[in-house]
Amino acid sequence: MNPSRLVLAGAVLISALQIGFLSWNIAGRAAVLRNGQEVLLQVQPVDPRDLLRGDYVRLGYDIATIPAALFVPPLTGDGDYEAHPVWVLLSKQEDGYFTVRSAAFDRAALPAAEAGDVVIHGVAAGRPYAGGSTTVDYGLERFYLPEGQGKPIEIDMRTRPFAVVAAVADNGSAQIKRFLDGTTVLFEEPLY
């Protein structure tokens, strides 16, 4: 085969692989947003600016701090679970928000889900201790905003409740679908 044709074929193959990888990532995110079960999560304010990436709101959640006693089996403080996968069973409360019912490092250890319960996947971000709690990251901790809107929202978050509606897929992965100021939708993520 001619060397120039070989180089061209290689470049086409590499380009096709890159486009395929990007398309696969976008389609996966869109599938969660389109088909995932919605959960309403109350947020806590954190600093919303990144000079390199623009305005965003860093979000903390009530479900991010899980008491050791809610783990199956209960955490004893004997291990370092940081960066371990965590499965969290969320239940809907009367006010519409979801809260932690149980958590485990093995999904099979969770109690049976009741109607409306959702299992979300996260990663342990802090070392648990007996009688205390551990922190879990769900990949929902940042929401990027149009330029200039981060600071006003940061101020507003300290005076009134904000929430997100997250879509959770069957495998536990989650994406932020809507960002709410009370019950008013401020921003909604497009599928593509």
PDB file of C-alpha atoms in Angstrom:
ATOM      1  CA  MET A   1       0.000   0.000   0.000  1.00  0.00           C
ATOM      2  CA  ASN A   2       1.188   3.516  -0.777  1.00  0.00           C
ATOM      3  CA  PRO A   3       2.646   5.238   2.372  1.00  0.00           C
ATOM      4  CA  SER A   4       0.507   8.362   1.863  1.00  0.00           C
ATOM      5  CA  ARG A   5      -2.663   6.228   1.700  1.00  0.00           C
ATOM      6  CA  LEU A   6      -1.596   4.439   4.870  1.00  0.00           C
ATOM      7  CA  VAL A   7      -1.167   7.769   6.686  1.00  0.00           C
ATOM      8  CA  LEU A   8      -4.541   8.983   5.405  1.00  0.00           C
ATOM      9  CA  ALA A   9      -6.258   5.742   6.477  1.00  0.00           C
ATOM     10  CA  GLY A  10      -4.669   6.042   9.929  1.00  0.00           C
ATOM     11  CA  ALA A  11      -5.834   9.663  10.281  1.00  0.00           C
ATOM     12  CA  VAL A  12      -9.384   8.721   9.230  1.00  0.00           C
ATOM     13  CA  LEU A  13      -9.422   5.828  11.713  1.00  0.00           C
ATOM     14  CA  ILE A  14      -8.193   8.017  14.584  1.00  0.00           C
ATOM     15  CA  SER A  15     -10.751  10.712  13.744  1.00  0.00           C
ATOM     16  CA  ALA A  16     -13.556   8.155  13.620  1.00  0.00           C
ATOM     17  CA  LEU A  17     -12.525   6.773  17.025  1.00  0.00           C
ATOM     18  CA  GLN A  18     -12.467  10.260  18.576  1.00  0.00           C
ATOM     19  CA  ILE A  19     -15.874  11.162  17.139  1.00  0.00           C
ATOM     20  CA  GLY A  20     -17.278   7.814  18.283  1.00  0.00           C
ATOM     21  CA  PHE A  21     -15.952   8.305  21.827  1.00  0.00           C
ATOM     22  CA  LEU A  22     -17.420  11.817  22.091  1.00  0.00           C
ATOM     23  CA  SER A  23     -20.751  10.668  20.660  1.00  0.00           C
ATOM     24  CA  TRP A  24     -20.855   7.756  23.127  1.00  0.00           C
ATOM     25  CA  ASN A  25     -20.291  10.147  26.083  1.00  0.00           C
ATOM     26  CA  ILE A  26     -22.974  12.575  24.894  1.00  0.00           C
ATOM     27  CA  ALA A  27     -25.476   9.792  24.190  1.00  0.00           C
ATOM     28  CA  GLY A  28     -24.882   8.282  27.642  1.00  0.00           C
ATOM     29  CA  ARG A  29     -25.561  11.579  29.394  1.00  0.00           C
ATOM     30  CA  ALA A  30     -28.637  12.191  27.260  1.00  0.00           C
ATOM     31  CA  ALA A  31     -29.953   8.699  28.054  1.00  0.00           C
ATOM     32  CA  VAL A  32     -29.766   9.412  31.799  1.00  0.00           C
ATOM     33  CA  LEU A  33     -31.528  12.773  31.361  1.00  0.00           C
ATOM     34  CA  ARG A  34     -34.197  11.260  29.118  1.00  0.00           C
ATOM     35  CA  ASN A  35     -34.873   7.945  30.895  1.00  0.00           C
ATOM     36  CA  GLY A  36     -33.632   8.370  34.475  1.00  0.00           C
ATOM     37  CA  GLN A  37     -35.984   8.556  37.436  1.00  0.00           C
ATOM     38  CA  GLU A  38     -36.264  12.123  38.751  1.00  0.00           C
ATOM     39  CA  VAL A  39     -35.340  12.955  42.340  1.00  0.00           C
ATOM     40  CA  LEU A  40     -35.701  16.347  44.038  1.00  0.00           C
ATOM     41  CA  LEU A  41     -32.670  17.250  46.166  1.00  0.00           C
ATOM     42  CA  GLN A  42     -32.308  20.221  48.473  1.00  0.00           C
ATOM     43  CA  VAL A  43     -28.996  22.041  47.975  1.00  0.00           C
ATOM     44  CA  GLN A  44     -26.630  23.919  50.242  1.00  0.00           C
ATOM     45  CA  PRO A  45     -24.640  26.924  48.933  1.00  0.00           C
ATOM     46  CA  VAL A  46     -20.897  26.822  48.233  1.00  0.00           C
ATOM     47  CA  ASP A  47     -18.560  29.231  46.317  1.00  0.00           C
ATOM     48  CA  PRO A  48     -19.721  29.618  42.652  1.00  0.00           C
ATOM     49  CA  ARG A  49     -16.703  30.965  40.740  1.00  0.00           C
ATOM     50  CA  ASP A  50     -13.871  29.464  38.773  1.00  0.00           C
ATOM     51  CA  LEU A  51     -11.765  31.985  36.869  1.00  0.00           C
ATOM     52  CA  LEU A  52     -10.729  29.384  34.294  1.00  0.00           C
ATOM     53  CA  ARG A  53     -14.120  27.755  33.727  1.00  0.00           C
ATOM     54  CA  GLY A  54     -16.563  30.602  34.272  1.00  0.00           C
ATOM     55  CA  ASP A  55     -19.560  30.869  36.548  1.00  0.00           C
ATOM     56  CA  TYR A  56     -20.894  27.814  38.252  1.00  0.00           C
ATOM     57  CA  VAL A  57     -22.655  26.951  41.433  1.00  0.00           C
ATOM     58  CA  ARG A  58     -20.962  24.396  43.670  1.00  0.00           C
ATOM     59  CA  LEU A  59     -23.675  22.414  45.298  1.00  0.00           C
ATOM     60  CA  GLY A  60     -23.785  20.519  48.541  1.00  0.00           C
ATOM     61  CA  TYR A  61     -26.623  18.155  49.345  1.00  0.00           C
ATOM     62  CA  ASP A  62     -28.260  16.901  52.497  1.00  0.00           C
ATOM     63  CA  ILE A  63     -27.796  13.385  51.065  1.00  0.00           C
ATOM     64  CA  ALA A  64     -24.023  13.932  50.837  1.00  0.00           C
ATOM     65  CA  THR A  65     -23.478  13.429  54.576  1.00  0.00           C
ATOM     66  CA  ILE A  66     -24.521   9.922  55.575  1.00  0.00           C
ATOM     67  CA  PRO A  67     -24.530   8.809  59.217  1.00  0.00           C
ATOM     68  CA  ALA A  68     -22.432   5.668  59.847  1.00  0.00           C
ATOM     69  CA  ALA A  69     -25.501   3.935  61.318  1.00  0.00           C
ATOM     70  CA  LEU A  70     -27.351   4.098  57.961  1.00  0.00           C
ATOM     71  CA  PHE A  71     -24.715   1.929  56.266  1.00  0.00           C
ATOM     72  CA  VAL A  72     -25.336  -1.789  55.813  1.00  0.00           C
ATOM     73  CA  PRO A  73     -23.503  -3.087  57.752  1.00  0.00           C
ATOM     74  CA  PRO A  74     -23.093  -0.024  60.045  1.00  0.00           C
ATOM     75  CA  LEU A  75     -19.637   1.552  59.789  1.00  0.00           C
ATOM     76  CA  THR A  76     -17.371   0.882  62.737  1.00  0.00           C
ATOM     77  CA  GLY A  77     -14.523   3.239  61.892  1.00  0.00           C
ATOM     78  CA  ASP A  78     -12.167   0.304  61.266  1.00  0.00           C
ATOM     79  CA  GLY A  79     -11.512   0.993  57.593  1.00  0.00           C
ATOM     80  CA  ASP A  80     -10.481   3.589  55.095  1.00  0.00           C
ATOM     81  CA  TYR A  81     -13.290   3.705  52.553  1.00  0.00           C
ATOM     82  CA  GLU A  82     -12.231   6.921  50.818  1.00  0.00           C
ATOM     83  CA  ALA A  83     -12.728   6.695  47.023  1.00  0.00           C
ATOM     84  CA  HIS A  84     -14.798   3.492  47.374  1.00  0.00           C
ATOM     85  CA  PRO A  85     -18.067   3.214  45.451  1.00  0.00           C
ATOM     86  CA  VAL A  86     -21.150   3.772  47.592  1.00  0.00           C
ATOM     87  CA  TRP A  87     -24.738   2.820  46.789  1.00  0.00           C
ATOM     88  CA  VAL A  88     -27.383   4.973  48.457  1.00  0.00           C
ATOM     89  CA  LEU A  89     -31.074   4.170  48.731  1.00  0.00           C
ATOM     90  CA  LEU A  90     -33.130   7.380  48.587  1.00  0.00           C
ATOM     91  CA  SER A  91     -36.746   7.669  49.711  1.00  0.00           C
ATOM     92  CA  LYS A  92     -39.167  10.457  48.875  1.00  0.00           C
ATOM     93  CA  GLN A  93     -40.417  12.447  51.866  1.00  0.00           C
ATOM     94  CA  GLU A  94     -43.763  14.202  52.284  1.00  0.00           C
ATOM     95  CA  ASP A  95     -42.233  17.547  51.218  1.00  0.00           C
ATOM     96  CA  GLY A  96     -41.140  16.003  47.885  1.00  0.00           C
ATOM     97  CA  TYR A  97     -37.413  15.936  48.674  1.00  0.00           C
ATOM     98  CA  PHE A  98     -35.499  12.661  48.700  1.00  0.00           C
ATOM     99  CA  THR A  99     -33.431  11.645  51.731  1.00  0.00           C
ATOM    100  CA  VAL A 100     -31.085   8.778  52.564  1.00  0.00           C
ATOM    101  CA  ARG A 101     -32.783   5.624  53.811  1.00  0.00           C
ATOM    102  CA  SER A 102     -29.742   3.337  53.653  1.00  0.00           C
ATOM    103  CA  ALA A 103     -26.240   3.087  52.157  1.00  0.00           C
ATOM    104  CA  ALA A 104     -23.789   0.284  51.378  1.00  0.00           C
ATOM    105  CA  PHE A 105     -20.477  -0.378  49.657  1.00  0.00           C
ATOM    106  CA  ASP A 106     -22.151  -3.315  47.884  1.00  0.00           C
ATOM    107  CA  ARG A 107     -25.437  -2.627  46.077  1.00  0.00           C
ATOM    108  CA  ALA A 108     -26.731  -6.116  46.931  1.00  0.00           C
ATOM    109  CA  ALA A 109     -26.495  -5.272  50.661  1.00  0.00           C
ATOM    110  CA  LEU A 110     -29.112  -2.507  50.425  1.00  0.00           C
ATOM    111  CA  PRO A 111     -32.584  -3.274  51.750  1.00  0.00           C
ATOM    112  CA  ALA A 112     -35.324  -3.843  49.196  1.00  0.00           C
ATOM    113  CA  ALA A 113     -36.477  -0.653  47.528  1.00  0.00           C
ATOM    114  CA  GLU A 114     -40.071   0.355  48.062  1.00  0.00           C
ATOM    115  CA  ALA A 115     -42.256   2.033  45.436  1.00  0.00           C
ATOM    116  CA  GLY A 116     -40.746   5.382  44.505  1.00  0.00           C
ATOM    117  CA  ASP A 117     -37.326   4.672  46.076  1.00  0.00           C
ATOM    118  CA  VAL A 118     -34.225   5.337  43.999  1.00  0.00           C
ATOM    119  CA  VAL A 119     -30.718   3.882  44.219  1.00  0.00           C
ATOM    120  CA  ILE A 120     -27.999   6.422  43.402  1.00  0.00           C
ATOM    121  CA  HIS A 121     -24.289   5.705  43.005  1.00  0.00           C
ATOM    122  CA  GLY A 122     -21.583   7.841  44.574  1.00  0.00           C
ATOM    123  CA  VAL A 123     -18.022   7.742  45.834  1.00  0.00           C
ATOM    124  CA  ALA A 124     -16.969   8.024  49.482  1.00  0.00           C
ATOM    125  CA  ALA A 125     -15.115  11.320  49.858  1.00  0.00           C
ATOM    126  CA  GLY A 126     -14.303  11.205  53.540  1.00  0.00           C
ATOM    127  CA  ARG A 127     -13.159   8.601  56.009  1.00  0.00           C
ATOM    128  CA  PRO A 128     -16.107   7.426  58.110  1.00  0.00           C
ATOM    129  CA  TYR A 129     -15.897   6.953  61.828  1.00  0.00           C
ATOM    130  CA  ALA A 130     -18.007   5.043  64.330  1.00  0.00           C
ATOM    131  CA  GLY A 131     -21.036   6.988  65.478  1.00  0.00           C
ATOM    132  CA  GLY A 132     -20.266   9.733  62.968  1.00  0.00           C
ATOM    133  CA  SER A 133     -20.842  10.147  59.264  1.00  0.00           C
ATOM    134  CA  THR A 134     -19.105  10.022  55.930  1.00  0.00           C
ATOM    135  CA  THR A 135     -19.338  12.272  52.890  1.00  0.00           C
ATOM    136  CA  VAL A 136     -20.365  10.978  49.470  1.00  0.00           C
ATOM    137  CA  ASP A 137     -19.866  12.692  46.098  1.00  0.00           C
ATOM    138  CA  TYR A 138     -22.452  11.923  43.415  1.00  0.00           C
ATOM    139  CA  GLY A 139     -20.985  13.852  40.478  1.00  0.00           C
ATOM    140  CA  LEU A 140     -23.725  16.471  40.924  1.00  0.00           C
ATOM    141  CA  GLU A 141     -21.629  18.982  42.840  1.00  0.00           C
ATOM    142  CA  ARG A 142     -21.210  21.601  40.057  1.00  0.00           C
ATOM    143  CA  PHE A 143     -23.746  23.320  37.858  1.00  0.00           C
ATOM    144  CA  TYR A 144     -22.395  25.736  35.225  1.00  0.00           C
ATOM    145  CA  LEU A 145     -24.339  28.922  34.590  1.00  0.00           C
ATOM    146  CA  PRO A 146     -24.403  31.651  31.952  1.00  0.00           C
ATOM    147  CA  GLU A 147     -21.694  34.251  32.580  1.00  0.00           C
ATOM    148  CA  GLY A 148     -22.502  36.762  35.293  1.00  0.00           C
ATOM    149  CA  GLN A 149     -25.225  34.716  36.980  1.00  0.00           C
ATOM    150  CA  GLY A 150     -23.144  32.801  39.542  1.00  0.00           C
ATOM    151  CA  LYS A 151     -22.655  35.562  42.107  1.00  0.00           C
ATOM    152  CA  PRO A 152     -26.336  36.639  42.328  1.00  0.00           C
ATOM    153  CA  ILE A 153     -27.409  33.017  42.737  1.00  0.00           C
ATOM    154  CA  GLU A 154     -24.761  32.486  45.440  1.00  0.00           C
ATOM    155  CA  ILE A 155     -26.220  35.413  47.384  1.00  0.00           C
ATOM    156  CA  ASP A 156     -29.802  34.210  46.866  1.00  0.00           C
ATOM    157  CA  MET A 157     -28.926  30.649  47.971  1.00  0.00           C
ATOM    158  CA  ARG A 158     -28.024  31.983  51.398  1.00  0.00           C
ATOM    159  CA  THR A 159     -31.460  33.565  51.891  1.00  0.00           C
ATOM    160  CA  ARG A 160     -33.941  31.081  50.382  1.00  0.00           C
ATOM    161  CA  PRO A 161     -34.127  27.394  49.392  1.00  0.00           C
ATOM    162  CA  PHE A 162     -32.784  26.117  46.089  1.00  0.00           C
ATOM    163  CA  ALA A 163     -33.001  22.573  44.736  1.00  0.00           C
ATOM    164  CA  VAL A 164     -32.080  20.414  41.795  1.00  0.00           C
ATOM    165  CA  VAL A 165     -34.043  17.766  39.997  1.00  0.00           C
ATOM    166  CA  ALA A 166     -31.589  15.007  39.155  1.00  0.00           C
ATOM    167  CA  ALA A 167     -32.241  12.149  36.756  1.00  0.00           C
ATOM    168  CA  VAL A 168     -30.966   8.813  38.096  1.00  0.00           C
ATOM    169  CA  ALA A 169     -30.437   5.889  35.723  1.00  0.00           C
ATOM    170  CA  ASP A 170     -31.033   2.246  36.658  1.00  0.00           C
ATOM    171  CA  ASN A 171     -27.278   1.783  37.155  1.00  0.00           C
ATOM    172  CA  GLY A 172     -27.264   4.601  39.760  1.00  0.00           C
ATOM    173  CA  SER A 173     -25.508   7.264  37.678  1.00  0.00           C
ATOM    174  CA  ALA A 174     -27.069  10.725  37.973  1.00  0.00           C
ATOM    175  CA  GLN A 175     -27.193  14.008  36.054  1.00  0.00           C
ATOM    176  CA  ILE A 176     -28.643  17.368  37.030  1.00  0.00           C
ATOM    177  CA  LYS A 177     -31.756  17.910  34.950  1.00  0.00           C
ATOM    178  CA  ARG A 178     -33.140  21.166  36.378  1.00  0.00           C
ATOM    179  CA  PHE A 179     -31.903  23.844  38.788  1.00  0.00           C
ATOM    180  CA  LEU A 180     -34.692  25.368  40.869  1.00  0.00           C
ATOM    181  CA  ASP A 181     -35.150  28.536  42.922  1.00  0.00           C
ATOM    182  CA  GLY A 182     -37.892  27.274  45.233  1.00  0.00           C
ATOM    183  CA  THR A 183     -40.352  25.861  42.717  1.00  0.00           C
ATOM    184  CA  THR A 184     -39.254  28.109  39.824  1.00  0.00           C
ATOM    185  CA  VAL A 185     -37.086  26.442  37.178  1.00  0.00           C
ATOM    186  CA  LEU A 186     -34.015  28.658  36.618  1.00  0.00           C
ATOM    187  CA  PHE A 187     -32.147  26.405  34.201  1.00  0.00           C
ATOM    188  CA  GLU A 188     -32.930  23.147  32.442  1.00  0.00           C
ATOM    189  CA  GLU A 189     -30.287  20.933  30.845  1.00  0.00           C
ATOM    190  CA  PRO A 190     -30.912  20.157  27.174  1.00  0.00           C
ATOM    191  CA  LEU A 191     -30.583  16.534  26.093  1.00  0.00           C
ATOM    192  CA  TYR A 192     -27.902  17.400  23.515  1.00  0.00           C
TER     193      TYR A 192
END
